[in-house]
Amino acid sequence: MTDMPPPLAIVVKGWPRLSETFIAQELVALEEAGLRFDIWSLRHPTDKKRHPLHDRLQAKVRYLPEYLYDDPARVAHAREIARTLPGYAEAHALWRADLRRDETHNRIRRFGQACVLAAELPEGTRGLYSHFLHTPSSVARYAAIMRGLPWSYSAHAKDIWTSPEWEKREKLAGPHAATFGATCTAYGARHLRDLAGDPAKVDLIYHGLDLSRFPAPPERALRAPGAPLRLLSVGRLVEKKGFDRLIAALALLPDDIDWHWTHIGGGDLGPRLAAKAETFRIADRIDWRGACDQPEVIAAMRAADIFVLPSRIAQDGDRDGLPNVLMEAASQLLPIISTAVAAIPEFIDSGTHGLLAEDDPEALAQAITTLARDPALAARMAGAARDRLLAEFTMQPGIDRLAAKLHRMLGTP
């Protein structure tokens, strides 16, 4: 029985990715809950490291052609098979309508990848589930129509806030809409439910945190007045993370605060931000560590005094959901400073579980100064954040609901 093909195909944008531990955590947990699936990735990995979590996954990982010209023979063969499938004509007509509104190479690539996916899905596949509502869901949707299968999605942040409204509406409420959708914040759920027609088709499922992957928090003594302040941030060097604001804020800190900032994460803005730090003459107080695996991140959190994530809304509308790194910091009793953007206030009530500053260097500098000068306050808020994590943001309740929804979609026990 175990040799039978898995009933579920999960479509992801790239596998594995260091910045998407929430996806890896979910898929490992679904597998441990008894779901059987293959992973179909639109892209090959670019990170040089892996999290230990990735190595726990038993599912087979299959890679679609990242660009159609990478493997023209595979694409041409798949297209011939796809044309024989019962829903191909309908999927092709839908794609053509989408292409008229989105005349991009990406849209063409989505259909080519969908043809490969539909042609290569093993017999016995009963449904598809995609992570992210934009490109992966387009590929899953076109392929599902070709094969006459149900599909579903998990939406997160960028995919919600930067996708065209017409596309979101049709994926949520059109004739070939998803069977169900999950999203990881109440903030995102409200927006998607407004587009879905039937609000019940969009379920709020927090990722939560699998605390079994994290050590108990360290015994934290109150930082002595005048001791060096160790600041930590974890996040990609992209506009929505707000690290340009943080660098400006660090330059505003009072002279009596001896600070050092460590940043973990990759991203295209690295050279620009490093140059900004040089301009402010604070580069010697910053450690750019680049992309790190989970054990390295946890070790950095245990060694830090304050975690800072100055999220903001980017010019193209992109923004965070509820970053898992905030919950990870809370698991280690690390005091948190962030901003009241998107779903962050769903976990951090400013003044109780941490401080949420305005998207402004002066406000960030003031928040850092407040916690630096009142370690007891910082410790109380860190304790409250961990208590909330344990009470409301553990992983298993969400996994149980998601697994039940996927089983219903697949018709499996």
CSV table of C-alpha atoms in Angstrom, one decimal:
chain,number,residue,atom,x,y,z
A,1,MET,CA,0.0,0.0,0.0
A,2,THR,CA,2.8,2.4,0.8
A,3,ASP,CA,4.2,1.9,-2.8
A,4,MET,CA,1.2,3.6,-4.3
A,5,PRO,CA,1.7,7.1,-5.5
A,6,PRO,CA,0.9,9.8,-3.0
A,7,PRO,CA,-2.6,11.3,-3.5
A,8,LEU,CA,-1.4,14.9,-3.0
A,9,ALA,CA,0.9,17.1,-5.1
A,10,ILE,CA,2.3,20.2,-3.3
A,11,VAL,CA,3.5,23.0,-5.5
A,12,VAL,CA,6.1,25.4,-4.1
A,13,LYS,CA,8.1,28.2,-5.7
A,14,GLY,CA,11.5,26.8,-4.6
A,15,TRP,CA,12.8,24.0,-2.4
A,16,PRO,CA,14.6,24.2,-0.1
A,17,ARG,CA,14.7,27.8,1.0
A,18,LEU,CA,16.3,29.1,4.2
A,19,SER,CA,13.9,32.1,4.3
A,20,GLU,CA,10.8,29.8,4.2
A,21,THR,CA,11.1,27.7,7.4
A,22,PHE,CA,7.4,28.1,7.9
A,23,ILE,CA,6.7,26.0,4.7
A,24,ALA,CA,9.3,23.4,5.7
A,25,GLN,CA,7.8,23.2,9.2
A,26,GLU,CA,4.3,22.8,7.8
A,27,LEU,CA,5.3,20.1,5.3
A,28,VAL,CA,7.2,18.0,7.9
A,29,ALA,CA,4.3,18.3,10.3
A,30,LEU,CA,1.8,17.3,7.6
A,31,GLU,CA,3.9,14.3,6.7
A,32,GLU,CA,4.1,13.3,10.4
A,33,ALA,CA,0.3,13.6,10.6
A,34,GLY,CA,0.0,11.0,7.9
A,35,LEU,CA,-0.4,13.0,4.7
A,36,ARG,CA,1.5,11.5,1.7
A,37,PHE,CA,2.6,13.9,-1.0
A,38,ASP,CA,5.3,14.8,-3.6
A,39,ILE,CA,6.7,18.3,-3.7
A,40,TRP,CA,6.8,20.0,-7.1
A,41,SER,CA,9.2,22.9,-7.1
A,42,LEU,CA,9.2,25.7,-9.8
A,43,ARG,CA,12.8,26.6,-9.0
A,44,HIS,CA,16.0,24.9,-7.9
A,45,PRO,CA,17.6,26.0,-4.6
A,46,THR,CA,19.9,28.9,-4.6
A,47,ASP,CA,20.9,28.8,-0.9
A,48,LYS,CA,24.2,27.1,-0.1
A,49,LYS,CA,22.9,25.8,3.3
A,50,ARG,CA,19.9,23.8,4.5
A,51,HIS,CA,18.0,23.8,7.7
A,52,PRO,CA,18.0,20.4,9.6
A,53,LEU,CA,14.3,20.6,9.2
A,54,HIS,CA,14.6,20.1,5.5
A,55,ASP,CA,16.4,16.8,6.1
A,56,ARG,CA,13.5,15.5,8.1
A,57,LEU,CA,11.2,15.5,5.1
A,58,GLN,CA,10.7,12.1,3.4
A,59,ALA,CA,8.6,13.3,0.4
A,60,LYS,CA,10.0,13.1,-3.1
A,61,VAL,CA,11.0,16.4,-4.5
A,62,ARG,CA,10.5,16.9,-8.3
A,63,TYR,CA,11.7,20.0,-10.1
A,64,LEU,CA,9.8,21.5,-13.0
A,65,PRO,CA,11.7,23.3,-15.7
A,66,GLU,CA,12.7,26.7,-14.1
A,67,TYR,CA,12.7,28.2,-17.6
A,68,LEU,CA,11.1,26.6,-20.5
A,69,TYR,CA,14.2,26.9,-22.6
A,70,ASP,CA,16.1,24.9,-20.0
A,71,ASP,CA,14.6,21.6,-21.2
A,72,PRO,CA,12.6,22.2,-24.5
A,73,ALA,CA,12.3,18.5,-25.2
A,74,ARG,CA,10.6,17.8,-21.8
A,75,VAL,CA,8.3,20.8,-22.3
A,76,ALA,CA,7.3,19.8,-25.8
A,77,HIS,CA,6.7,16.2,-24.8
A,78,ALA,CA,4.6,17.3,-21.8
A,79,ARG,CA,2.6,19.7,-24.0
A,80,GLU,CA,1.7,16.8,-26.4
A,81,ILE,CA,0.5,14.8,-23.4
A,82,ALA,CA,-1.3,17.7,-21.9
A,83,ARG,CA,-3.3,18.3,-25.1
A,84,THR,CA,-4.9,14.8,-24.6
A,85,LEU,CA,-6.1,15.6,-21.1
A,86,PRO,CA,-9.8,16.2,-20.7
A,87,GLY,CA,-9.5,19.8,-19.3
A,88,TYR,CA,-6.7,21.0,-21.5
A,89,ALA,CA,-8.9,23.1,-23.8
A,90,GLU,CA,-10.5,24.8,-20.9
A,91,ALA,CA,-7.2,25.5,-19.1
A,92,HIS,CA,-5.7,26.8,-22.4
A,93,ALA,CA,-8.6,29.2,-22.8
A,94,LEU,CA,-8.3,30.4,-19.2
A,95,TRP,CA,-4.6,31.0,-19.6
A,96,ARG,CA,-5.1,32.9,-22.8
A,97,ALA,CA,-7.6,35.2,-21.0
A,98,ASP,CA,-5.0,35.6,-18.2
A,99,LEU,CA,-2.3,36.4,-20.8
A,100,ARG,CA,-4.2,39.2,-22.3
A,101,ARG,CA,-4.3,40.9,-18.9
A,102,ASP,CA,-0.7,39.9,-18.0
A,103,GLU,CA,1.5,39.8,-21.1
A,104,THR,CA,4.6,38.6,-19.5
A,105,HIS,CA,7.2,35.8,-19.9
A,106,ASN,CA,6.3,34.7,-16.4
A,107,ARG,CA,2.7,34.1,-17.5
A,108,ILE,CA,3.9,32.0,-20.4
A,109,ARG,CA,6.3,30.1,-18.2
A,110,ARG,CA,3.5,29.3,-15.8
A,111,PHE,CA,1.4,27.6,-18.4
A,112,GLY,CA,4.4,25.6,-19.7
A,113,GLN,CA,5.2,24.5,-16.2
A,114,ALA,CA,1.6,23.5,-15.7
A,115,CYS,CA,1.7,21.4,-18.8
A,116,VAL,CA,4.7,19.5,-17.4
A,117,LEU,CA,3.1,19.1,-14.0
A,118,ALA,CA,-0.2,17.9,-15.5
A,119,ALA,CA,1.6,15.5,-17.8
A,120,GLU,CA,3.9,14.1,-15.1
A,121,LEU,CA,1.5,13.8,-12.2
A,122,PRO,CA,1.3,10.1,-11.3
A,123,GLU,CA,-1.9,8.3,-11.7
A,124,GLY,CA,-3.6,8.3,-8.3
A,125,THR,CA,-3.0,12.0,-7.6
A,126,ARG,CA,-6.3,13.3,-6.2
A,127,GLY,CA,-5.6,17.0,-5.7
A,128,LEU,CA,-3.0,19.8,-5.6
A,129,TYR,CA,-2.0,22.2,-2.8
A,130,SER,CA,0.2,25.3,-3.5
A,131,HIS,CA,2.2,27.5,-1.3
A,132,PHE,CA,1.7,31.2,-2.3
A,133,LEU,CA,-1.3,32.5,-4.2
A,134,HIS,CA,0.6,34.0,-7.1
A,135,THR,CA,2.8,31.9,-9.4
A,136,PRO,CA,2.7,28.5,-7.7
A,137,SER,CA,-1.1,28.7,-7.5
A,138,SER,CA,-1.4,29.6,-11.2
A,139,VAL,CA,0.7,26.6,-12.1
A,140,ALA,CA,-1.4,24.4,-9.8
A,141,ARG,CA,-4.6,25.8,-11.0
A,142,TYR,CA,-3.9,25.3,-14.7
A,143,ALA,CA,-2.6,21.8,-14.1
A,144,ALA,CA,-5.6,20.9,-11.9
A,145,ILE,CA,-8.1,22.1,-14.6
A,146,MET,CA,-6.2,19.9,-17.2
A,147,ARG,CA,-6.4,16.9,-15.0
A,148,GLY,CA,-9.9,17.5,-13.6
A,149,LEU,CA,-8.6,17.7,-10.0
A,150,PRO,CA,-9.4,20.0,-7.0
A,151,TRP,CA,-6.7,22.4,-5.9
A,152,SER,CA,-6.1,24.5,-2.8
A,153,TYR,CA,-3.6,27.1,-1.6
A,154,SER,CA,-1.9,28.7,1.3
A,155,ALA,CA,-1.4,32.5,1.0
A,156,HIS,CA,1.1,34.4,3.0
A,157,ALA,CA,2.2,38.0,2.4
A,158,LYS,CA,3.7,39.3,-0.9
A,159,ASP,CA,1.4,37.0,-2.9
A,160,ILE,CA,-1.6,38.6,-1.2
A,161,TRP,CA,-0.6,42.2,-1.5
A,162,THR,CA,1.1,42.4,-4.9
A,163,SER,CA,-1.0,40.2,-7.0
A,164,PRO,CA,-3.6,41.8,-9.3
A,165,GLU,CA,-7.1,41.9,-7.8
A,166,TRP,CA,-8.7,40.3,-10.8
A,167,GLU,CA,-6.4,37.3,-10.5
A,168,LYS,CA,-6.9,36.8,-6.7
A,169,ARG,CA,-10.7,37.1,-7.2
A,170,GLU,CA,-10.8,34.5,-10.0
A,171,LYS,CA,-8.6,32.1,-8.0
A,172,LEU,CA,-10.9,32.5,-5.0
A,173,ALA,CA,-14.3,32.8,-6.5
A,174,GLY,CA,-14.2,32.0,-10.2
A,175,PRO,CA,-15.5,28.9,-12.0
A,176,HIS,CA,-12.2,27.1,-11.4
A,177,ALA,CA,-11.6,28.5,-7.9
A,178,ALA,CA,-9.7,26.7,-5.2
A,179,THR,CA,-11.6,24.2,-3.1
A,180,PHE,CA,-10.3,26.1,0.0
A,181,GLY,CA,-7.6,28.5,0.9
A,182,ALA,CA,-5.6,29.0,4.1
A,183,THR,CA,-3.8,32.1,5.2
A,184,CYS,CA,-1.6,32.7,8.1
A,185,THR,CA,-2.9,36.1,9.5
A,186,ALA,CA,-6.3,37.6,10.3
A,187,TYR,CA,-5.1,40.7,8.4
A,188,GLY,CA,-4.7,38.7,5.2
A,189,ALA,CA,-7.8,36.6,5.8
A,190,ARG,CA,-10.0,39.7,6.0
A,191,HIS,CA,-8.7,40.8,2.6
A,192,LEU,CA,-9.1,37.4,0.9
A,193,ARG,CA,-12.6,36.8,2.4
A,194,ASP,CA,-13.7,40.1,0.8
A,195,LEU,CA,-12.7,38.7,-2.6
A,196,ALA,CA,-13.8,35.1,-2.1
A,197,GLY,CA,-17.6,35.6,-2.1
A,198,ASP,CA,-17.9,32.7,0.4
A,199,PRO,CA,-15.8,33.7,3.4
A,200,ALA,CA,-15.9,30.1,4.6
A,201,LYS,CA,-13.6,29.2,1.8
A,202,VAL,CA,-10.7,31.2,3.4
A,203,ASP,CA,-9.5,29.7,6.7
A,204,LEU,CA,-7.2,31.5,9.1
A,205,ILE,CA,-4.5,29.0,10.1
A,206,TYR,CA,-1.5,30.5,11.9
A,207,HIS,CA,1.8,28.8,11.2
A,208,GLY,CA,2.6,28.8,14.9
A,209,LEU,CA,5.9,27.4,16.1
A,210,ASP,CA,7.0,23.8,16.5
A,211,LEU,CA,8.6,24.3,19.9
A,212,SER,CA,10.2,20.8,19.7
A,213,ARG,CA,12.7,22.3,17.3
A,214,PHE,CA,13.9,24.9,19.8
A,215,PRO,CA,15.8,24.6,23.1
A,216,ALA,CA,14.4,25.9,26.3
A,217,PRO,CA,15.2,29.6,26.7
A,218,PRO,CA,18.5,30.6,28.3
A,219,GLU,CA,18.7,31.8,31.8
A,220,ARG,CA,18.9,35.6,31.1
A,221,ALA,CA,20.4,37.8,33.7
A,222,LEU,CA,19.5,41.5,33.5
A,223,ARG,CA,22.0,43.4,31.5
A,224,ALA,CA,24.1,45.5,33.7
A,225,PRO,CA,23.9,49.3,33.1
A,226,GLY,CA,26.6,50.3,30.6
A,227,ALA,CA,27.2,46.8,29.4
A,228,PRO,CA,27.4,46.4,25.5
A,229,LEU,CA,23.9,46.1,24.0
A,230,ARG,CA,23.7,43.2,21.5
A,231,LEU,CA,21.0,43.8,18.9
A,232,LEU,CA,19.9,41.2,16.4
A,233,SER,CA,17.8,41.2,13.3
A,234,VAL,CA,16.9,38.2,11.1
A,235,GLY,CA,15.3,38.9,7.7
A,236,ARG,CA,16.0,39.2,4.0
A,237,LEU,CA,17.6,42.5,2.9
A,238,VAL,CA,14.6,43.7,1.0
A,239,GLU,CA,12.6,46.9,1.2
A,240,LYS,CA,9.7,45.6,3.3
A,241,LYS,CA,12.0,44.6,6.2
A,242,GLY,CA,12.9,48.2,6.8
A,243,PHE,CA,16.6,47.8,7.6
A,244,ASP,CA,17.4,51.1,6.0
A,245,ARG,CA,15.3,52.7,8.7
A,246,LEU,CA,17.1,50.7,11.3
A,247,ILE,CA,20.6,51.7,10.2
A,248,ALA,CA,19.5,55.4,10.4
A,249,ALA,CA,18.0,54.7,13.9
A,250,LEU,CA,21.3,53.1,15.1
A,251,ALA,CA,23.1,56.3,14.1
A,252,LEU,CA,20.8,58.2,16.4
A,253,LEU,CA,21.4,56.1,19.5
A,254,PRO,CA,22.8,58.1,22.5
A,255,ASP,CA,26.5,58.0,23.0
A,256,ASP,CA,26.2,56.4,26.4
A,257,ILE,CA,24.7,53.2,24.8
A,258,ASP,CA,27.5,50.9,23.6
A,259,TRP,CA,25.8,48.8,21.0
A,260,HIS,CA,26.5,46.2,18.3
A,261,TRP,CA,24.1,45.0,15.7
A,262,THR,CA,24.1,41.5,14.0
A,263,HIS,CA,22.1,40.9,10.9
A,264,ILE,CA,21.3,37.4,9.5
A,265,GLY,CA,19.8,37.0,6.1
A,266,GLY,CA,20.6,37.4,2.4
A,267,GLY,CA,19.1,39.8,-0.1
A,268,ASP,CA,19.7,42.2,-2.9
A,269,LEU,CA,20.0,45.3,-0.8
A,270,GLY,CA,23.1,44.2,1.1
A,271,PRO,CA,25.6,46.4,-0.7
A,272,ARG,CA,23.4,49.4,-0.5
A,273,LEU,CA,22.8,49.0,3.2
A,274,ALA,CA,26.4,48.4,3.9
A,275,ALA,CA,27.2,51.6,2.1
A,276,LYS,CA,24.6,53.4,4.2
A,277,ALA,CA,26.2,52.2,7.3
A,278,GLU,CA,29.6,53.5,6.1
A,279,THR,CA,28.0,56.9,5.4
A,280,PHE,CA,26.7,57.0,9.0
A,281,ARG,CA,30.1,55.9,10.2
A,282,ILE,CA,28.7,52.9,12.2
A,283,ALA,CA,29.9,50.1,9.9
A,284,ASP,CA,32.4,48.8,12.5
A,285,ARG,CA,29.5,48.1,14.9
A,286,ILE,CA,27.7,45.9,12.4
A,287,ASP,CA,28.1,42.2,11.7
A,288,TRP,CA,26.6,41.1,8.4
A,289,ARG,CA,26.4,37.3,8.7
A,290,GLY,CA,24.4,36.5,5.5
A,291,ALA,CA,22.1,33.5,5.2
A,292,CYS,CA,22.3,31.1,8.2
A,293,ASP,CA,20.8,27.8,9.1
A,294,GLN,CA,18.3,27.4,11.9
A,295,PRO,CA,20.9,26.3,14.6
A,296,GLU,CA,23.0,29.4,13.8
A,297,VAL,CA,19.9,31.6,14.1
A,298,ILE,CA,18.9,30.1,17.4
A,299,ALA,CA,22.4,30.5,18.8
A,300,ALA,CA,22.4,34.2,17.7
A,301,MET,CA,19.1,34.7,19.4
A,302,ARG,CA,20.3,33.2,22.7
A,303,ALA,CA,23.4,35.5,22.6
A,304,ALA,CA,21.4,38.7,21.9
A,305,ASP,CA,19.8,41.3,24.2
A,306,ILE,CA,17.1,42.7,21.9
A,307,PHE,CA,15.6,41.5,18.6
A,308,VAL,CA,14.6,44.2,16.1
A,309,LEU,CA,12.5,43.7,13.0
A,310,PRO,CA,11.4,47.2,11.6
A,311,SER,CA,9.0,45.9,9.0
A,312,ARG,CA,7.2,48.4,6.6
A,313,ILE,CA,5.0,48.5,3.6
A,314,ALA,CA,7.2,48.6,0.4
A,315,GLN,CA,6.4,50.9,-2.5
A,316,ASP,CA,4.9,48.1,-4.5
A,317,GLY,CA,2.6,47.1,-1.7
A,318,ASP,CA,4.6,44.2,-0.5
A,319,ARG,CA,4.6,43.7,3.3
A,320,ASP,CA,5.2,41.0,5.9
A,321,GLY,CA,2.5,38.8,7.3
A,322,LEU,CA,3.3,37.6,10.8
A,323,PRO,CA,7.1,36.8,10.6
A,324,ASN,CA,8.0,33.5,12.2
A,325,VAL,CA,11.2,35.1,13.5
A,326,LEU,CA,9.2,37.1,16.0
A,327,MET,CA,7.9,33.9,17.5
A,328,GLU,CA,11.3,32.3,17.4
A,329,ALA,CA,12.7,35.3,19.3
A,330,ALA,CA,9.9,35.0,21.9
A,331,SER,CA,10.7,31.3,22.3
A,332,GLN,CA,14.2,32.3,23.5
A,333,LEU,CA,12.9,35.1,25.9
A,334,LEU,CA,14.5,37.7,23.6
A,335,PRO,CA,12.8,41.1,24.0
A,336,ILE,CA,11.2,42.3,20.7
A,337,ILE,CA,11.1,45.6,18.9
A,338,SER,CA,9.1,45.8,15.7
A,339,THR,CA,6.5,47.9,13.9
A,340,ALA,CA,2.7,47.9,13.9
A,341,VAL,CA,2.6,46.7,10.2
A,342,ALA,CA,0.3,44.1,8.7
A,343,ALA,CA,-0.3,41.2,11.2
A,344,ILE,CA,2.5,41.9,13.6
A,345,PRO,CA,0.1,43.3,16.2
A,346,GLU,CA,-1.7,40.0,16.2
A,347,PHE,CA,1.2,38.6,18.2
A,348,ILE,CA,2.8,41.7,19.7
A,349,ASP,CA,0.6,44.0,21.8
A,350,SER,CA,2.9,47.0,22.1
A,351,GLY,CA,3.9,47.7,25.7
A,352,THR,CA,2.9,44.1,26.8
A,353,HIS,CA,4.8,41.7,24.5
A,354,GLY,CA,7.3,44.1,23.1
A,355,LEU,CA,7.5,47.5,21.6
A,356,LEU,CA,6.0,48.4,18.2
A,357,ALA,CA,7.5,51.6,16.9
A,358,GLU,CA,6.5,53.9,14.1
A,359,ASP,CA,8.1,53.4,10.7
A,360,ASP,CA,10.6,56.1,11.5
A,361,PRO,CA,14.3,56.1,12.5
A,362,GLU,CA,13.7,58.4,15.5
A,363,ALA,CA,10.9,56.2,16.8
A,364,LEU,CA,13.0,53.1,16.4
A,365,ALA,CA,15.9,54.7,18.2
A,366,GLN,CA,13.7,55.7,21.0
A,367,ALA,CA,12.3,52.1,21.4
A,368,ILE,CA,15.8,50.7,21.5
A,369,THR,CA,16.9,53.3,24.0
A,370,THR,CA,13.9,52.5,26.2
A,371,LEU,CA,14.7,48.8,26.4
A,372,ALA,CA,18.4,49.4,26.7
A,373,ARG,CA,17.9,51.6,29.8
A,374,ASP,CA,15.2,49.5,31.4
A,375,PRO,CA,16.3,45.8,31.2
A,376,ALA,CA,13.7,44.8,33.7
A,377,LEU,CA,10.9,46.1,31.5
A,378,ALA,CA,12.5,44.3,28.5
A,379,ALA,CA,12.6,41.1,30.5
A,380,ARG,CA,8.9,41.4,31.5
A,381,MET,CA,7.8,41.9,28.0
A,382,ALA,CA,9.9,39.0,26.7
A,383,GLY,CA,8.2,36.8,29.3
A,384,ALA,CA,4.8,37.9,28.3
A,385,ALA,CA,5.6,37.3,24.6
A,386,ARG,CA,6.7,33.7,25.4
A,387,ASP,CA,3.6,33.1,27.5
A,388,ARG,CA,1.5,34.2,24.5
A,389,LEU,CA,3.4,32.0,22.2
A,390,LEU,CA,2.8,29.0,24.4
A,391,ALA,CA,-0.9,29.8,24.8
A,392,GLU,CA,-1.9,30.8,21.3
A,393,PHE,CA,0.8,30.3,18.7
A,394,THR,CA,2.0,26.7,18.9
A,395,MET,CA,2.0,24.8,15.6
A,396,GLN,CA,-0.2,21.7,16.2
A,397,PRO,CA,-3.7,23.2,16.2
A,398,GLY,CA,-3.2,24.7,12.8
A,399,ILE,CA,-1.6,21.5,11.4
A,400,ASP,CA,-4.6,19.5,12.6
A,401,ARG,CA,-7.1,21.8,10.8
A,402,LEU,CA,-5.1,22.0,7.6
A,403,ALA,CA,-4.6,18.2,7.5
A,404,ALA,CA,-8.3,17.7,8.0
A,405,LYS,CA,-9.1,20.1,5.1
A,406,LEU,CA,-6.6,18.4,2.8
A,407,HIS,CA,-8.0,15.0,3.7
A,408,ARG,CA,-11.5,16.2,2.8
A,409,MET,CA,-10.4,17.6,-0.5
A,410,LEU,CA,-8.6,14.3,-1.4
A,411,GLY,CA,-11.4,12.1,0.0
A,412,THR,CA,-8.9,10.2,2.1
A,413,PRO,CA,-9.4,9.0,5.7
